[in-house]
mmCIF file of C-alpha atoms in Angstrom:
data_model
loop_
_atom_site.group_PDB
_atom_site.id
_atom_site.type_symbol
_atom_site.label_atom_id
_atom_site.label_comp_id
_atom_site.label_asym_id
_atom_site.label_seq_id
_atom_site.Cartn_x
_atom_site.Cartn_y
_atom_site.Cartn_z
ATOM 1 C CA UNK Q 1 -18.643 -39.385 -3.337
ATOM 2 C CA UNK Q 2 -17.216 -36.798 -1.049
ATOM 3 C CA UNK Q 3 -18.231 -36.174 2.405
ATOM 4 C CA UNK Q 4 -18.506 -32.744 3.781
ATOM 5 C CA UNK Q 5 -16.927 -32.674 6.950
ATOM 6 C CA UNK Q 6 -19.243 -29.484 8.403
ATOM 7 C CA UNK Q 7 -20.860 -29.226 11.718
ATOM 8 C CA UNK Q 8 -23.812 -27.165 10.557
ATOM 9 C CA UNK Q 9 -25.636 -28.923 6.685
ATOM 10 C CA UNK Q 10 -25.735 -26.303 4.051
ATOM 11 C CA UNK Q 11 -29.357 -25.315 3.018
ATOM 12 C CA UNK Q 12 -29.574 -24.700 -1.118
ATOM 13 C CA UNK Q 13 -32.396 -21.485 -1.367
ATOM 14 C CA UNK Q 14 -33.429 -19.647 -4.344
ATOM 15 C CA UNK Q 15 -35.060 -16.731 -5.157
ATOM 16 C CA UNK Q 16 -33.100 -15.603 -1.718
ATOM 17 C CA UNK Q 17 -32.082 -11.646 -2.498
ATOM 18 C CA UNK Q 18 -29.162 -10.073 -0.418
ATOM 19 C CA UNK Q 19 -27.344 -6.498 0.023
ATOM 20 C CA UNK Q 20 -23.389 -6.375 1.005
ATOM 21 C CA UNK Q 21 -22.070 -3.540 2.463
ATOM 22 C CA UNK Q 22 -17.847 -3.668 3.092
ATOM 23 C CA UNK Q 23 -16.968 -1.336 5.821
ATOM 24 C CA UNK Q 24 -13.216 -0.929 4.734
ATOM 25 C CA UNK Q 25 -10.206 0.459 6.648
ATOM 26 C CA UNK Q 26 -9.001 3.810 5.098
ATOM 27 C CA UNK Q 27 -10.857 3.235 2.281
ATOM 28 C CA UNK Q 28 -14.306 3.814 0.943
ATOM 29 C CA UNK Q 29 -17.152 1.146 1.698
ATOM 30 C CA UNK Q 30 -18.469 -1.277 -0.685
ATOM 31 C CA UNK Q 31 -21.998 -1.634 -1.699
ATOM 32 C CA UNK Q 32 -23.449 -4.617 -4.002
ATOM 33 C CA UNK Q 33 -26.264 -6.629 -4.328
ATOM 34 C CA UNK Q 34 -26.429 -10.365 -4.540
ATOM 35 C CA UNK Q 35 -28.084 -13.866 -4.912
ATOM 36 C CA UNK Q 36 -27.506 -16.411 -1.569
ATOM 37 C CA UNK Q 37 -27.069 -19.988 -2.888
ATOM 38 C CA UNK Q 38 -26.728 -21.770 0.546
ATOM 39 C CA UNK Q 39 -26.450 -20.948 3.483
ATOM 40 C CA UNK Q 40 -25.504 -22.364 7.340
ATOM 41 C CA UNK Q 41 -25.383 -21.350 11.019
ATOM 42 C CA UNK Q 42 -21.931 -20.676 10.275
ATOM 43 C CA UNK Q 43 -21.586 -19.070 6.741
ATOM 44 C CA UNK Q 44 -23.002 -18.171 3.419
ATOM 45 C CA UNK Q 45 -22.296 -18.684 0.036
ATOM 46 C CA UNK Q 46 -23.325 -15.226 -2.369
ATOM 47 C CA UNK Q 47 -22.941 -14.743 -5.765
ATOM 48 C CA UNK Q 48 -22.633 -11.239 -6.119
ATOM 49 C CA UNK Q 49 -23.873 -8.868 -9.050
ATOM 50 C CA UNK Q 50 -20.450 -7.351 -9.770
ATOM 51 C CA UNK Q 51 -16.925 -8.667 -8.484
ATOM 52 C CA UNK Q 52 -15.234 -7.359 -5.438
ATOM 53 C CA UNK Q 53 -12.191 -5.673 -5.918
ATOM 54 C CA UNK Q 54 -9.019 -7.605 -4.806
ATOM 55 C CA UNK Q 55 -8.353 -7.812 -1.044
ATOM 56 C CA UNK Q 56 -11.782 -7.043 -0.161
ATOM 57 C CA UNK Q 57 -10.922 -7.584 3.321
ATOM 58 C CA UNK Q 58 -13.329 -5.834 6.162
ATOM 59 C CA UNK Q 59 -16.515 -6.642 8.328
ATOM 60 C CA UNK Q 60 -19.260 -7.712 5.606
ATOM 61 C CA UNK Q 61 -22.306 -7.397 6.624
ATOM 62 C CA UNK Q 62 -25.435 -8.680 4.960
ATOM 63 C CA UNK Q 63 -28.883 -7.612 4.587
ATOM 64 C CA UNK Q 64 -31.270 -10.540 3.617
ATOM 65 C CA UNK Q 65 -35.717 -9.775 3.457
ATOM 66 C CA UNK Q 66 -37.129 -12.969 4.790
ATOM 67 C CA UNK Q 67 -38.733 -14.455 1.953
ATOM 68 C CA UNK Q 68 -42.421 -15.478 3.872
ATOM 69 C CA UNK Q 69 -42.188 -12.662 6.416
ATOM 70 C CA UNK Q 70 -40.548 -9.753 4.421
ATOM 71 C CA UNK Q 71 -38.633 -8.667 7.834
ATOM 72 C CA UNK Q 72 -34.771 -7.803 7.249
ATOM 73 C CA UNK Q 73 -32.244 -9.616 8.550
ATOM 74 C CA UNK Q 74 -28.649 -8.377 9.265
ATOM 75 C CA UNK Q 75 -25.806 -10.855 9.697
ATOM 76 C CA UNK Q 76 -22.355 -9.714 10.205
ATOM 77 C CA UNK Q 77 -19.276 -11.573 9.313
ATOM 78 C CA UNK Q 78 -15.841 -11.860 6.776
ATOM 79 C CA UNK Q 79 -15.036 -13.009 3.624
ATOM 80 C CA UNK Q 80 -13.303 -16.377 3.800
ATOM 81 C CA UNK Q 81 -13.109 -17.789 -0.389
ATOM 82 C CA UNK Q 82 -13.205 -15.969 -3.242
ATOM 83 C CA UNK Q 83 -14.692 -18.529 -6.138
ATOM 84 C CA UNK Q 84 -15.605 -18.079 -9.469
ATOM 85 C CA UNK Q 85 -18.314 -16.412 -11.157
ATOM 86 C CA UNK Q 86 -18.123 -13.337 -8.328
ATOM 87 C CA UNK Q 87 -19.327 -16.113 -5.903
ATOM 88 C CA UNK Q 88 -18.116 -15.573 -2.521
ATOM 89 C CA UNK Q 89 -18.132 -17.331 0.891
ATOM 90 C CA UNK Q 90 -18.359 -15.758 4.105
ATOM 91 C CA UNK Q 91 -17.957 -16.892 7.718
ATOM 92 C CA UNK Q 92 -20.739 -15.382 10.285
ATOM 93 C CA UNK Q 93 -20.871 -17.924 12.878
ATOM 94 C CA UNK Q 94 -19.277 -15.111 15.328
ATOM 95 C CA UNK Q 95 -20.883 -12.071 14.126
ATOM 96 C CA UNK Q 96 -24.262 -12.822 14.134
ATOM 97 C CA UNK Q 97 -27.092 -13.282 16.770
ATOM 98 C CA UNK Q 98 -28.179 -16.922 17.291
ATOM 99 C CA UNK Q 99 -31.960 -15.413 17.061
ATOM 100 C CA UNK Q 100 -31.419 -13.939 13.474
ATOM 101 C CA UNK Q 101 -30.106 -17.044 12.132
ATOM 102 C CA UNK Q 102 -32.737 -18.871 13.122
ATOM 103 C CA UNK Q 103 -35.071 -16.891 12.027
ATOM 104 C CA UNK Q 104 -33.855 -17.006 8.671
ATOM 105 C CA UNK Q 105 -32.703 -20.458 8.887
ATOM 106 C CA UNK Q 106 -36.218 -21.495 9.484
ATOM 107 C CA UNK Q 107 -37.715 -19.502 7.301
ATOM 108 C CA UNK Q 108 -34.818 -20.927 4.309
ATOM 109 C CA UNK Q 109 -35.926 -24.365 5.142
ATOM 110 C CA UNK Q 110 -39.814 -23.406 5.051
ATOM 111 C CA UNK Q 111 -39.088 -22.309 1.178
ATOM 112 C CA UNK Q 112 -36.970 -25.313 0.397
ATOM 113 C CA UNK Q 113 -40.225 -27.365 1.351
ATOM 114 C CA UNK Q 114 -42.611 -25.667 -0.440
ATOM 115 C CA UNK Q 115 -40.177 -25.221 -3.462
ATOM 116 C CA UNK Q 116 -40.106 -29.221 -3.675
ATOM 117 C CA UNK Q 117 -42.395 -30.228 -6.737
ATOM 118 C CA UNK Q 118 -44.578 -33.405 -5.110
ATOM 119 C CA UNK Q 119 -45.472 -36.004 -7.393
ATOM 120 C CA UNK Q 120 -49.134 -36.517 -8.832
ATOM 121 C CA UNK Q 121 -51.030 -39.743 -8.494
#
């Protein structure tokens, strides 16, 4: 079994819609939408609708609706693995405002709760 050797756990969500804007130098901006699959105090991992063209390289920033509260969330940050299946990790720890991550960081681990089937007796 392998250890992850991370300072902040990763968080699994689902159901966890995103929009990724790519401001680009000399070059036009990229817009896509997305699926989080986990997510940290220091990155994210999105699978994107559509793959990003090579050398996506630019501030990415990320618009995320809360799933209980519906309020938007922005976090800011840079593309740091390209994996398959137009999945992509991103670093934010930087970027982003302690207050918005834990916002949606408590509201992720809320829905991980309540997704968790409990047994019947």
């Amino acid at each position: 079994m392998h250890n992850e050797q991370r300072n902040h756990p990763r968080i699994s969500v689902k159901e966890l819609k995103a929009h990724v804007s790519i401001d680009r130098v000399r070059q036009a901006p990229i817009e896509i939408d997305g699926d989080v699959i986990d997510i940290s105090y220091t990155g994210i991992k999105i699978r994107l609708n559509s793959p990003l063209p090579e050398k996506s390289e630019g501030i990415v920033k990320i618009v995320i609706v809360l799933p209980e509260s519906k309020i938007p969330i922005t976090i800011h940050g840079e593309i740091k693995h390209y994996c398959p299946h137009f999945e992509y990790g991103l670093h934010h720890g930087n970027y982003s405002t302690e207050e918005a991550l834990d916002e949606l960081m408590f509201e992720c681990v809320k829905q991980t709760q309540t997704n968790i089937a409990m047994p019947t007796i």
